[in-house]
PDB file of C-alpha atoms and ligand atoms in Angstrom:
ATOM      1  CA  MET T   1      36.836 -34.884 235.100  1.00  0.00           C
ATOM      2  CA  SER T   2      38.438 -31.311 234.314  1.00  0.00           C
ATOM      3  CA  ASP T   3      38.289 -28.729 236.582  1.00  0.00           C
ATOM      4  CA  TYR T   4      37.328 -25.420 235.460  1.00  0.00           C
ATOM      5  CA  SER T   5      37.404 -21.703 237.027  1.00  0.00           C
ATOM      6  CA  ASN T   6      34.361 -20.013 234.629  1.00  0.00           C
ATOM      7  CA  ILE T   7      31.568 -22.610 234.213  1.00  0.00           C
ATOM      8  CA  ARG T   8      30.590 -26.308 236.467  1.00  0.00           C
ATOM      9  CA  ILE T   9      29.323 -29.457 235.138  1.00  0.00           C
ATOM     10  CA  GLU T  10      26.672 -31.463 237.054  1.00  0.00           C
ATOM     11  CA  ARG T  11      26.306 -35.256 236.124  1.00  0.00           C
ATOM     12  CA  ALA T  12      22.679 -37.192 236.744  1.00  0.00           C
ATOM     13  CA  ASP T  13      20.882 -39.809 234.863  1.00  0.00           C
ATOM     14  CA  GLY T  14      22.931 -39.666 231.852  1.00  0.00           C
ATOM     15  CA  ARG T  15      22.364 -35.280 231.552  1.00  0.00           C
ATOM     16  CA  ALA T  16      25.278 -33.619 232.136  1.00  0.00           C
ATOM     17  CA  THR T  17      24.480 -29.823 232.909  1.00  0.00           C
ATOM     18  CA  VAL T  18      27.168 -26.992 231.947  1.00  0.00           C
ATOM     19  CA  ILE T  19      26.297 -23.763 234.122  1.00  0.00           C
ATOM     20  CA  VAL T  20      28.205 -20.863 233.400  1.00  0.00           C
ATOM     21  CA  ALA T  21      29.626 -19.760 236.759  1.00  0.00           C
ATOM     22  CA  ARG T  22      30.409 -16.001 236.595  1.00  0.00           C
ATOM     23  CA  PRO T  23      27.377 -13.980 238.527  1.00  0.00           C
ATOM     24  CA  GLU T  24      29.386 -11.020 239.414  1.00  0.00           C
ATOM     25  CA  LYS T  25      29.378 -10.361 235.697  1.00  0.00           C
ATOM     26  CA  LEU T  26      26.337 -11.594 234.683  1.00  0.00           C
ATOM     27  CA  ASN T  27      27.908 -15.218 233.449  1.00  0.00           C
ATOM     28  CA  ALA T  28      29.740 -12.840 230.692  1.00  0.00           C
ATOM     29  CA  LEU T  29      31.761 -14.948 228.372  1.00  0.00           C
ATOM     30  CA  ASN T  30      35.264 -13.771 228.214  1.00  0.00           C
ATOM     31  CA  ALA T  31      37.863 -15.174 226.388  1.00  0.00           C
ATOM     32  CA  GLU T  32      38.646 -17.998 229.111  1.00  0.00           C
ATOM     33  CA  THR T  33      35.304 -18.941 229.702  1.00  0.00           C
ATOM     34  CA  ILE T  34      34.752 -19.808 225.823  1.00  0.00           C
ATOM     35  CA  ASP T  35      38.087 -21.977 226.457  1.00  0.00           C
ATOM     36  CA  GLN T  36      36.271 -23.721 229.107  1.00  0.00           C
ATOM     37  CA  LEU T  37      33.288 -24.588 227.245  1.00  0.00           C
ATOM     38  CA  ARG T  38      34.844 -26.141 224.343  1.00  0.00           C
ATOM     39  CA  HIS T  39      36.968 -28.009 226.249  1.00  0.00           C
ATOM     40  CA  ALA T  40      33.891 -28.901 228.632  1.00  0.00           C
ATOM     41  CA  PHE T  41      31.999 -30.008 225.094  1.00  0.00           C
ATOM     42  CA  ASP T  42      34.187 -31.900 224.027  1.00  0.00           C
ATOM     43  CA  GLU T  43      34.818 -33.584 227.061  1.00  0.00           C
ATOM     44  CA  LEU T  44      31.154 -34.471 227.328  1.00  0.00           C
ATOM     45  CA  ALA T  45      30.432 -34.723 223.300  1.00  0.00           C
ATOM     46  CA  ARG T  46      33.065 -37.958 224.012  1.00  0.00           C
ATOM     47  CA  ASP T  47      31.878 -39.168 227.450  1.00  0.00           C
ATOM     48  CA  PRO T  48      29.518 -42.703 226.809  1.00  0.00           C
ATOM     49  CA  GLN T  49      27.671 -42.072 230.161  1.00  0.00           C
ATOM     50  CA  VAL T  50      26.559 -38.291 229.136  1.00  0.00           C
ATOM     51  CA  ARG T  51      23.478 -38.854 226.734  1.00  0.00           C
ATOM     52  CA  GLY T  52      22.493 -35.120 226.632  1.00  0.00           C
ATOM     53  CA  ILE T  53      22.795 -31.707 227.883  1.00  0.00           C
ATOM     54  CA  ILE T  54      21.406 -28.644 229.595  1.00  0.00           C
ATOM     55  CA  VAL T  55      23.265 -25.341 229.510  1.00  0.00           C
ATOM     56  CA  THR T  56      22.210 -22.697 232.121  1.00  0.00           C
ATOM     57  CA  GLY T  57      23.779 -19.789 233.687  1.00  0.00           C
ATOM     58  CA  GLU T  58      24.101 -19.310 237.528  1.00  0.00           C
ATOM     59  CA  GLY T  59      21.955 -17.318 239.865  1.00  0.00           C
ATOM     60  CA  GLU T  60      18.581 -16.261 238.977  1.00  0.00           C
ATOM     61  CA  LYS T  61      19.342 -12.679 236.941  1.00  0.00           C
ATOM     62  CA  ALA T  62      21.045 -14.064 233.820  1.00  0.00           C
ATOM     63  CA  PHE T  63      21.798 -17.030 231.577  1.00  0.00           C
ATOM     64  CA  VAL T  64      24.866 -15.433 230.167  1.00  0.00           C
ATOM     65  CA  ALA T  65      24.932 -11.524 229.641  1.00  0.00           C
ATOM     66  CA  GLY T  66      26.979 -11.480 226.221  1.00  0.00           C
ATOM     67  CA  ALA T  67      30.721 -11.583 225.496  1.00  0.00           C
ATOM     68  CA  ASP T  68      32.974  -9.828 227.921  1.00  0.00           C
ATOM     69  CA  ILE T  69      32.703  -6.190 226.797  1.00  0.00           C
ATOM     70  CA  GLY T  70      35.903  -5.171 229.049  1.00  0.00           C
ATOM     71  CA  GLU T  71      37.821  -7.816 226.543  1.00  0.00           C
ATOM     72  CA  LEU T  72      36.153  -6.761 223.479  1.00  0.00           C
ATOM     73  CA  ALA T  73      36.515  -3.428 224.194  1.00  0.00           C
ATOM     74  CA  ARG T  74      40.682  -3.739 223.691  1.00  0.00           C
ATOM     75  CA  MET T  75      40.156  -6.403 220.618  1.00  0.00           C
ATOM     76  CA  GLY T  76      41.913  -4.933 217.128  1.00  0.00           C
ATOM     77  CA  PRO T  77      40.786  -6.707 213.701  1.00  0.00           C
ATOM     78  CA  ILE T  78      42.888  -9.803 213.815  1.00  0.00           C
ATOM     79  CA  ASP T  79      41.449 -10.208 217.070  1.00  0.00           C
ATOM     80  CA  GLY T  80      38.128  -9.554 216.175  1.00  0.00           C
ATOM     81  CA  ILE T  81      38.419 -12.162 214.035  1.00  0.00           C
ATOM     82  CA  ASP T  82      40.488 -14.821 215.820  1.00  0.00           C
ATOM     83  CA  LEU T  83      37.910 -14.113 219.009  1.00  0.00           C
ATOM     84  CA  SER T  84      34.640 -14.805 216.809  1.00  0.00           C
ATOM     85  CA  ARG T  85      36.073 -18.085 215.540  1.00  0.00           C
ATOM     86  CA  ARG T  86      37.194 -19.392 218.696  1.00  0.00           C
ATOM     87  CA  GLY T  87      33.204 -18.748 220.070  1.00  0.00           C
ATOM     88  CA  GLN T  88      31.813 -20.045 216.834  1.00  0.00           C
ATOM     89  CA  ASP T  89      34.050 -23.229 217.521  1.00  0.00           C
ATOM     90  CA  ALA T  90      32.797 -23.426 220.836  1.00  0.00           C
ATOM     91  CA  PHE T  91      28.933 -23.065 219.764  1.00  0.00           C
ATOM     92  CA  ARG T  92      29.157 -25.341 216.489  1.00  0.00           C
ATOM     93  CA  LEU T  93      30.612 -28.358 219.052  1.00  0.00           C
ATOM     94  CA  LEU T  94      27.471 -28.172 221.117  1.00  0.00           C
ATOM     95  CA  GLU T  95      25.887 -28.154 218.188  1.00  0.00           C
ATOM     96  CA  ARG T  96      27.307 -31.308 216.315  1.00  0.00           C
ATOM     97  CA  MET T  97      27.864 -33.183 219.377  1.00  0.00           C
ATOM     98  CA  GLY T  98      24.720 -35.754 218.244  1.00  0.00           C
ATOM     99  CA  LYS T  99      23.372 -35.648 221.990  1.00  0.00           C
ATOM    100  CA  PRO T 100      20.343 -33.209 222.314  1.00  0.00           C
ATOM    101  CA  VAL T 101      21.370 -29.915 224.114  1.00  0.00           C
ATOM    102  CA  VAL T 102      18.242 -27.826 226.102  1.00  0.00           C
ATOM    103  CA  ALA T 103      19.039 -24.351 227.328  1.00  0.00           C
ATOM    104  CA  ALA T 104      17.367 -23.873 230.341  1.00  0.00           C
ATOM    105  CA  VAL T 105      17.541 -19.684 230.225  1.00  0.00           C
ATOM    106  CA  ASN T 106      17.329 -18.668 233.656  1.00  0.00           C
ATOM    107  CA  GLY T 107      17.140 -14.831 232.967  1.00  0.00           C
ATOM    108  CA  TYR T 108      19.581 -12.205 230.618  1.00  0.00           C
ATOM    109  CA  ALA T 109      20.696 -14.421 227.369  1.00  0.00           C
ATOM    110  CA  LEU T 110      21.704 -11.240 225.186  1.00  0.00           C
ATOM    111  CA  GLY T 111      24.937 -11.114 222.558  1.00  0.00           C
ATOM    112  CA  GLY T 112      27.099 -14.179 222.867  1.00  0.00           C
ATOM    113  CA  GLY T 113      24.476 -15.517 226.073  1.00  0.00           C
ATOM    114  CA  MET T 114      21.829 -15.659 223.733  1.00  0.00           C
ATOM    115  CA  GLU T 115      24.194 -16.811 220.516  1.00  0.00           C
ATOM    116  CA  LEU T 116      24.858 -19.823 223.177  1.00  0.00           C
ATOM    117  CA  ALA T 117      20.785 -20.277 223.540  1.00  0.00           C
ATOM    118  CA  LEU T 118      20.647 -20.574 220.246  1.00  0.00           C
ATOM    119  CA  ALA T 119      23.310 -23.202 219.323  1.00  0.00           C
ATOM    120  CA  CYS T 120      21.402 -25.273 221.142  1.00  0.00           C
ATOM    121  CA  HIS T 121      18.820 -27.440 220.418  1.00  0.00           C
ATOM    122  CA  LEU T 122      15.841 -26.573 222.574  1.00  0.00           C
ATOM    123  CA  ARG T 123      14.934 -23.332 224.703  1.00  0.00           C
ATOM    124  CA  ILE T 124      13.470 -23.372 227.937  1.00  0.00           C
ATOM    125  CA  ALA T 125      12.978 -19.473 229.088  1.00  0.00           C
ATOM    126  CA  ALA T 126      12.166 -18.496 232.936  1.00  0.00           C
ATOM    127  CA  ASP T 127       9.554 -15.926 232.351  1.00  0.00           C
ATOM    128  CA  ASN T 128      12.368 -13.380 233.803  1.00  0.00           C
ATOM    129  CA  ALA T 129      14.372 -13.854 230.707  1.00  0.00           C
ATOM    130  CA  ARG T 130      15.021 -11.419 228.433  1.00  0.00           C
ATOM    131  CA  PHE T 131      16.663 -12.284 224.698  1.00  0.00           C
ATOM    132  CA  GLY T 132      18.544  -9.512 222.802  1.00  0.00           C
ATOM    133  CA  LEU T 133      21.207  -9.058 220.398  1.00  0.00           C
ATOM    134  CA  PRO T 134      22.324  -5.432 221.581  1.00  0.00           C
ATOM    135  CA  GLU T 135      25.679  -5.658 219.506  1.00  0.00           C
ATOM    136  CA  VAL T 136      25.193  -3.179 217.214  1.00  0.00           C
ATOM    137  CA  LYS T 137      24.338  -0.913 220.063  1.00  0.00           C
ATOM    138  CA  LEU T 138      28.222  -1.575 220.346  1.00  0.00           C
ATOM    139  CA  GLY T 139      29.178  -0.729 216.959  1.00  0.00           C
ATOM    140  CA  VAL T 140      29.813  -4.581 216.131  1.00  0.00           C
ATOM    141  CA  ILE T 141      27.315  -7.095 215.034  1.00  0.00           C
ATOM    142  CA  PRO T 142      26.807 -10.685 216.508  1.00  0.00           C
ATOM    143  CA  GLY T 143      30.049 -12.752 216.239  1.00  0.00           C
ATOM    144  CA  TYR T 144      29.236 -16.148 217.583  1.00  0.00           C
ATOM    145  CA  GLY T 145      26.825 -17.079 214.745  1.00  0.00           C
ATOM    146  CA  GLY T 146      23.513 -14.865 215.548  1.00  0.00           C
ATOM    147  CA  THR T 147      23.583 -13.550 212.051  1.00  0.00           C
ATOM    148  CA  VAL T 148      23.428 -17.472 211.113  1.00  0.00           C
ATOM    149  CA  ARG T 149      21.220 -19.143 213.102  1.00  0.00           C
ATOM    150  CA  LEU T 150      18.481 -16.691 214.398  1.00  0.00           C
ATOM    151  CA  PRO T 151      17.125 -16.218 210.542  1.00  0.00           C
ATOM    152  CA  ARG T 152      17.459 -20.002 210.608  1.00  0.00           C
ATOM    153  CA  ILE T 153      14.895 -20.198 214.073  1.00  0.00           C
ATOM    154  CA  VAL T 154      12.623 -17.206 213.652  1.00  0.00           C
ATOM    155  CA  GLY T 155      12.872 -16.269 210.198  1.00  0.00           C
ATOM    156  CA  ARG T 156      14.705 -13.006 208.213  1.00  0.00           C
ATOM    157  CA  GLY T 157      12.490 -10.467 209.226  1.00  0.00           C
ATOM    158  CA  MET T 158      11.975 -11.052 213.281  1.00  0.00           C
ATOM    159  CA  ALA T 159      16.009 -11.631 212.863  1.00  0.00           C
ATOM    160  CA  LEU T 160      16.594  -8.567 211.214  1.00  0.00           C
ATOM    161  CA  GLU T 161      14.288  -6.747 213.793  1.00  0.00           C
ATOM    162  CA  MET T 162      16.418  -8.137 216.893  1.00  0.00           C
ATOM    163  CA  ILE T 163      19.636  -7.530 214.456  1.00  0.00           C
ATOM    164  CA  LEU T 164      18.848  -4.198 213.375  1.00  0.00           C
ATOM    165  CA  THR T 165      17.459  -2.614 216.252  1.00  0.00           C
ATOM    166  CA  GLY T 166      19.381  -4.303 219.213  1.00  0.00           C
ATOM    167  CA  GLU T 167      16.454  -4.063 221.659  1.00  0.00           C
ATOM    168  CA  MET T 168      15.103  -7.039 223.986  1.00  0.00           C
ATOM    169  CA  ILE T 169      12.516  -9.144 223.893  1.00  0.00           C
ATOM    170  CA  THR T 170      10.451 -10.933 226.367  1.00  0.00           C
ATOM    171  CA  ALA T 171      10.159 -14.315 227.119  1.00  0.00           C
ATOM    172  CA  GLN T 172       6.587 -14.260 226.211  1.00  0.00           C
ATOM    173  CA  ARG T 173       7.300 -12.234 223.202  1.00  0.00           C
ATOM    174  CA  ALA T 174      10.258 -14.847 222.095  1.00  0.00           C
ATOM    175  CA  HIS T 175       8.014 -17.653 222.702  1.00  0.00           C
ATOM    176  CA  GLU T 176       5.720 -16.075 220.242  1.00  0.00           C
ATOM    177  CA  VAL T 177       8.228 -15.842 217.611  1.00  0.00           C
ATOM    178  CA  GLY T 178       9.565 -19.359 218.314  1.00  0.00           C
ATOM    179  CA  LEU T 179      12.819 -18.490 219.693  1.00  0.00           C
ATOM    180  CA  VAL T 180      12.110 -20.264 223.085  1.00  0.00           C
ATOM    181  CA  ASN T 181      10.156 -23.627 223.241  1.00  0.00           C
ATOM    182  CA  ARG T 182       8.185 -22.977 226.724  1.00  0.00           C
ATOM    183  CA  VAL T 183       8.254 -20.354 229.212  1.00  0.00           C
ATOM    184  CA  VAL T 184       7.646 -21.317 232.649  1.00  0.00           C
ATOM    185  CA  PRO T 185       7.879 -19.867 236.141  1.00  0.00           C
ATOM    186  CA  GLN T 186      11.850 -19.279 237.180  1.00  0.00           C
ATOM    187  CA  ALA T 187      11.852 -21.522 239.965  1.00  0.00           C
ATOM    188  CA  GLU T 188      10.997 -24.376 237.748  1.00  0.00           C
ATOM    189  CA  VAL T 189      13.460 -23.789 234.468  1.00  0.00           C
ATOM    190  CA  GLN T 190      15.553 -25.887 235.549  1.00  0.00           C
ATOM    191  CA  ALA T 191      13.179 -28.610 236.135  1.00  0.00           C
ATOM    192  CA  THR T 192      11.350 -28.169 233.122  1.00  0.00           C
ATOM    193  CA  ALA T 193      14.704 -28.744 231.290  1.00  0.00           C
ATOM    194  CA  GLU T 194      15.740 -31.921 233.079  1.00  0.00           C
ATOM    195  CA  GLN T 195      11.754 -32.969 232.254  1.00  0.00           C
ATOM    196  CA  VAL T 196      12.024 -32.105 228.146  1.00  0.00           C
ATOM    197  CA  LEU T 197      15.367 -33.681 228.262  1.00  0.00           C
ATOM    198  CA  ASP T 198      14.195 -36.982 230.039  1.00  0.00           C
ATOM    199  CA  THR T 199      11.485 -37.236 227.807  1.00  0.00           C
ATOM    200  CA  ILE T 200      13.598 -36.968 224.658  1.00  0.00           C
ATOM    201  CA  LEU T 201      16.321 -39.557 226.679  1.00  0.00           C
ATOM    202  CA  LYS T 202      14.036 -41.966 226.740  1.00  0.00           C
ATOM    203  CA  ASN T 203      14.163 -42.626 223.007  1.00  0.00           C
ATOM    204  CA  GLY T 204      16.830 -44.894 221.111  1.00  0.00           C
ATOM    205  CA  PRO T 205      20.114 -42.973 221.190  1.00  0.00           C
ATOM    206  CA  VAL T 206      21.049 -43.790 217.582  1.00  0.00           C
ATOM    207  CA  ALA T 207      17.898 -42.416 216.266  1.00  0.00           C
ATOM    208  CA  LEU T 208      18.409 -38.940 218.283  1.00  0.00           C
ATOM    209  CA  ARG T 209      21.539 -38.412 216.825  1.00  0.00           C
ATOM    210  CA  MET T 210      20.548 -39.155 213.001  1.00  0.00           C
ATOM    211  CA  ALA T 211      17.442 -37.260 213.596  1.00  0.00           C
ATOM    212  CA  LEU T 212      19.794 -34.030 214.658  1.00  0.00           C
ATOM    213  CA  GLU T 213      21.794 -34.976 211.707  1.00  0.00           C
ATOM    214  CA  ALA T 214      18.917 -34.856 209.108  1.00  0.00           C
ATOM    215  CA  VAL T 215      17.409 -31.590 210.343  1.00  0.00           C
ATOM    216  CA  ASP T 216      20.274 -29.753 210.315  1.00  0.00           C
ATOM    217  CA  ARG T 217      21.839 -30.963 207.394  1.00  0.00           C
ATOM    218  CA  SER T 218      18.634 -30.457 205.378  1.00  0.00           C
ATOM    219  CA  LEU T 219      18.539 -26.650 206.232  1.00  0.00           C
ATOM    220  CA  GLU T 220      22.450 -26.385 205.695  1.00  0.00           C
ATOM    221  CA  THR T 221      21.360 -28.284 201.926  1.00  0.00           C
ATOM    222  CA  GLY T 222      18.442 -28.224 199.613  1.00  0.00           C
ATOM    223  CA  ILE T 223      15.251 -29.943 199.275  1.00  0.00           C
ATOM    224  CA  ASP T 224      16.374 -32.801 197.460  1.00  0.00           C
ATOM    225  CA  GLU T 225      19.828 -33.478 199.288  1.00  0.00           C
ATOM    226  CA  GLY T 226      18.387 -33.057 202.479  1.00  0.00           C
ATOM    227  CA  LEU T 227      15.715 -35.818 201.526  1.00  0.00           C
ATOM    228  CA  ASP T 228      18.417 -38.197 200.240  1.00  0.00           C
ATOM    229  CA  MET T 229      19.800 -37.835 203.577  1.00  0.00           C
ATOM    230  CA  GLU T 230      16.546 -38.298 205.575  1.00  0.00           C
ATOM    231  CA  ALA T 231      16.414 -41.641 203.361  1.00  0.00           C
ATOM    232  CA  HIS T 232      19.733 -42.766 203.991  1.00  0.00           C
ATOM    233  CA  LEU T 233      19.875 -42.223 207.654  1.00  0.00           C
ATOM    234  CA  PHE T 234      16.606 -44.185 207.938  1.00  0.00           C
ATOM    235  CA  GLY T 235      17.639 -46.921 205.888  1.00  0.00           C
ATOM    236  CA  LEU T 236      20.832 -46.894 208.247  1.00  0.00           C
ATOM    237  CA  LEU T 237      18.992 -46.945 211.190  1.00  0.00           C
ATOM    238  CA  ALA T 238      17.436 -50.548 210.412  1.00  0.00           C
ATOM    239  CA  SER T 239      20.517 -52.218 211.024  1.00  0.00           C
ATOM    240  CA  THR T 240      20.682 -50.970 214.584  1.00  0.00           C
ATOM    241  CA  GLU T 241      19.613 -53.012 217.479  1.00  0.00           C
ATOM    242  CA  ASP T 242      17.840 -49.795 218.758  1.00  0.00           C
ATOM    243  CA  MET T 243      15.186 -50.462 215.880  1.00  0.00           C
ATOM    244  CA  LYS T 244      14.718 -53.896 216.653  1.00  0.00           C
ATOM    245  CA  GLU T 245      14.643 -53.149 220.139  1.00  0.00           C
ATOM    246  CA  GLY T 246      12.082 -50.268 219.717  1.00  0.00           C
ATOM    247  CA  MET T 247       9.730 -52.284 217.528  1.00  0.00           C
ATOM    248  CA  ALA T 248      10.045 -54.930 219.360  1.00  0.00           C
ATOM    249  CA  ALA T 249       9.275 -53.545 222.633  1.00  0.00           C
ATOM    250  CA  PHE T 250       5.936 -51.601 220.431  1.00  0.00           C
ATOM    251  CA  LEU T 251       4.647 -55.490 219.288  1.00  0.00           C
ATOM    252  CA  GLU T 252       5.389 -56.746 222.764  1.00  0.00           C
ATOM    253  CA  LYS T 253       3.566 -54.191 224.817  1.00  0.00           C
ATOM    254  CA  ARG T 254       6.173 -53.244 227.126  1.00  0.00           C
ATOM    255  CA  PRO T 255       8.735 -50.056 227.573  1.00  0.00           C
ATOM    256  CA  ALA T 256      12.112 -50.395 225.321  1.00  0.00           C
ATOM    257  CA  SER T 257      15.791 -50.648 226.350  1.00  0.00           C
ATOM    258  CA  PHE T 258      17.752 -49.056 223.867  1.00  0.00           C
ATOM    259  CA  SER T 259      21.597 -49.684 224.333  1.00  0.00           C
ATOM    260  CA  GLY T 260      22.839 -47.366 221.724  1.00  0.00           C
ATOM    261  CA  ARG T 261      23.768 -49.456 219.353  1.00  0.00           C
TER     262      ARG T 261
HETATM  263  N1  LIG H   1      30.716  -7.533 229.594  1.00  0.00           N
HETATM  264  C1  LIG H   1      31.483  -7.527 230.635  1.00  0.00           C
HETATM  265  N2  LIG H   1      30.348  -7.317 232.148  1.00  0.00           N
HETATM  266  C2  LIG H   1      29.472  -7.545 232.101  1.00  0.00           C
HETATM  267  C3  LIG H   1      28.560  -7.893 231.186  1.00  0.00           C
HETATM  268  C4  LIG H   1      29.481  -8.491 229.899  1.00  0.00           C
HETATM  269  N3  LIG H   1      28.179  -8.655 228.698  1.00  0.00           N
HETATM  270  N4  LIG H   1      27.254  -7.665 231.558  1.00  0.00           N
HETATM  271  C5  LIG H   1      27.106  -7.044 232.712  1.00  0.00           C
HETATM  272  N5  LIG H   1      28.154  -7.040 232.826  1.00  0.00           N
HETATM  273  C6  LIG H   1      28.827  -6.619 234.142  1.00  0.00           C
HETATM  274  C7  LIG H   1      28.281  -5.149 234.548  1.00  0.00           C
HETATM  275  O1  LIG H   1      29.587  -4.523 234.207  1.00  0.00           O
HETATM  276  C8  LIG H   1      28.446  -5.216 236.272  1.00  0.00           C
HETATM  277  O2  LIG H   1      30.316  -5.390 236.654  1.00  0.00           O
HETATM  278  P1  LIG H   1      30.528  -4.456 237.910  1.00  0.00           P
HETATM  279  O3  LIG H   1      29.537  -4.575 238.877  1.00  0.00           O
HETATM  280  O4  LIG H   1      31.623  -4.674 237.773  1.00  0.00           O
HETATM  281  O5  LIG H   1      29.945  -2.735 237.321  1.00  0.00           O
HETATM  282  C9  LIG H   1      27.666  -6.901 236.297  1.00  0.00           C
HETATM  283  O6  LIG H   1      27.998  -7.412 235.296  1.00  0.00           O
HETATM  284  C10 LIG H   1      26.528  -6.782 236.617  1.00  0.00           C
HETATM  285  O7  LIG H   1      25.727  -5.623 235.706  1.00  0.00           O
HETATM  286  P2  LIG H   1      25.059  -4.085 235.842  1.00  0.00           P
HETATM  287  O8  LIG H   1      24.673  -3.887 234.795  1.00  0.00           O
HETATM  288  O9  LIG H   1      25.104  -3.861 236.909  1.00  0.00           O
HETATM  289  O10 LIG H   1      23.638  -5.103 235.908  1.00  0.00           O
HETATM  290  P3  LIG H   1      21.737  -4.551 235.674  1.00  0.00           P
HETATM  291  O11 LIG H   1      21.138  -5.017 236.641  1.00  0.00           O
HETATM  292  O12 LIG H   1      22.273  -3.291 235.937  1.00  0.00           O
HETATM  293  O13 LIG H   1      21.981  -4.402 233.947  1.00  0.00           O
HETATM  294  C11 LIG H   1      22.382  -5.783 231.812  1.00  0.00           C
HETATM  295  C12 LIG H   1      21.651  -6.045 233.120  1.00  0.00           C
HETATM  296  C13 LIG H   1      22.042  -7.158 231.513  1.00  0.00           C
HETATM  297  C14 LIG H   1      21.124  -5.101 231.093  1.00  0.00           C
HETATM  298  C15 LIG H   1      23.452  -5.134 231.783  1.00  0.00           C
HETATM  299  O14 LIG H   1      24.334  -5.494 232.699  1.00  0.00           O
HETATM  300  C16 LIG H   1      23.773  -5.116 230.232  1.00  0.00           C
HETATM  301  O15 LIG H   1      23.304  -4.236 229.463  1.00  0.00           O
HETATM  302  N6  LIG H   1      25.150  -5.602 230.035  1.00  0.00           N
HETATM  303  C17 LIG H   1      25.105  -5.806 228.579  1.00  0.00           C
HETATM  304  C18 LIG H   1      24.667  -6.441 227.602  1.00  0.00           C
HETATM  305  C19 LIG H   1      25.444  -6.424 226.314  1.00  0.00           C
HETATM  306  O16 LIG H   1      25.490  -5.555 225.725  1.00  0.00           O
HETATM  307  N7  LIG H   1      25.955  -7.660 225.893  1.00  0.00           N
HETATM  308  C20 LIG H   1      26.804  -8.379 224.563  1.00  0.00           C
HETATM  309  C21 LIG H   1      27.526  -7.974 224.355  1.00  0.00           C
HETATM  310  S1  LIG H   1      28.106  -8.204 223.195  1.00  0.00           S
END
């Protein structure tokens, strides 16, 4: 396993928790941290021991307070494109790794930090969490997928409210608009993310991967293409050991033991 200076990875029971760990800068994402995240996501995608991921931030104040403004302030237009692409690529890798990813949002999730949470499949928020895309206050726009993913999650109107005002919203409001799946006391956010992920990981791994694929593809295409993809993935699953095991376990009234094949 690699050594990382700005992130940590903890592994237990088929889960890997990726912790962004620059608490003195509220876990802001400098270029080095983005590179480490991309490397970590690649490593975890290929590790058969890891079946699901939790992403969180170090400390009790911030999940991730955005891209590192000290670095952004020095960029020119071409650097800006490259910087945006690097963040987009890292987060896309996370989103498309075929394993479920849960964000444990333990405090401020701003700018690139909110975009990191948006690239996760589910979001569990601490009651002190705050969400916002304040980029327009700095004269830029979200550059790590925020303009693309936020409207898909909360709809165009709410997405534009957040992107155009740049104002933060509370965890409770984020829950009301469907941005987060659950809000829990700060002390319980990690345990809740683990519980939700464990519930998911009891299910057939190939089915989970195909479910992620089907939902994402249908959002990227039209209704007929989406239905076509669903039918084919559904059919493909009929060839797996996991399907045979899942159905046999139900009929034999015992818990399933999936092999992921
Ligand atoms: N980039 C770089 N440094 C950041 C940062 C960011 N996005 N967010 C916070 N920090 C740094 C602060 O500069 C400060 O560093 P210092 O102690 O060396 O001065 C440290 O983290 C603590 O932050 P501070 O602002 O003192 O905490 P606060 O409790 O007063 O405010 C926030 C918290 C989150 C409201 C405030 O830090 C903030 O607005 N951050 C920027 C958010 C943002 O615009 N992100 C989007 C970037 S595109």
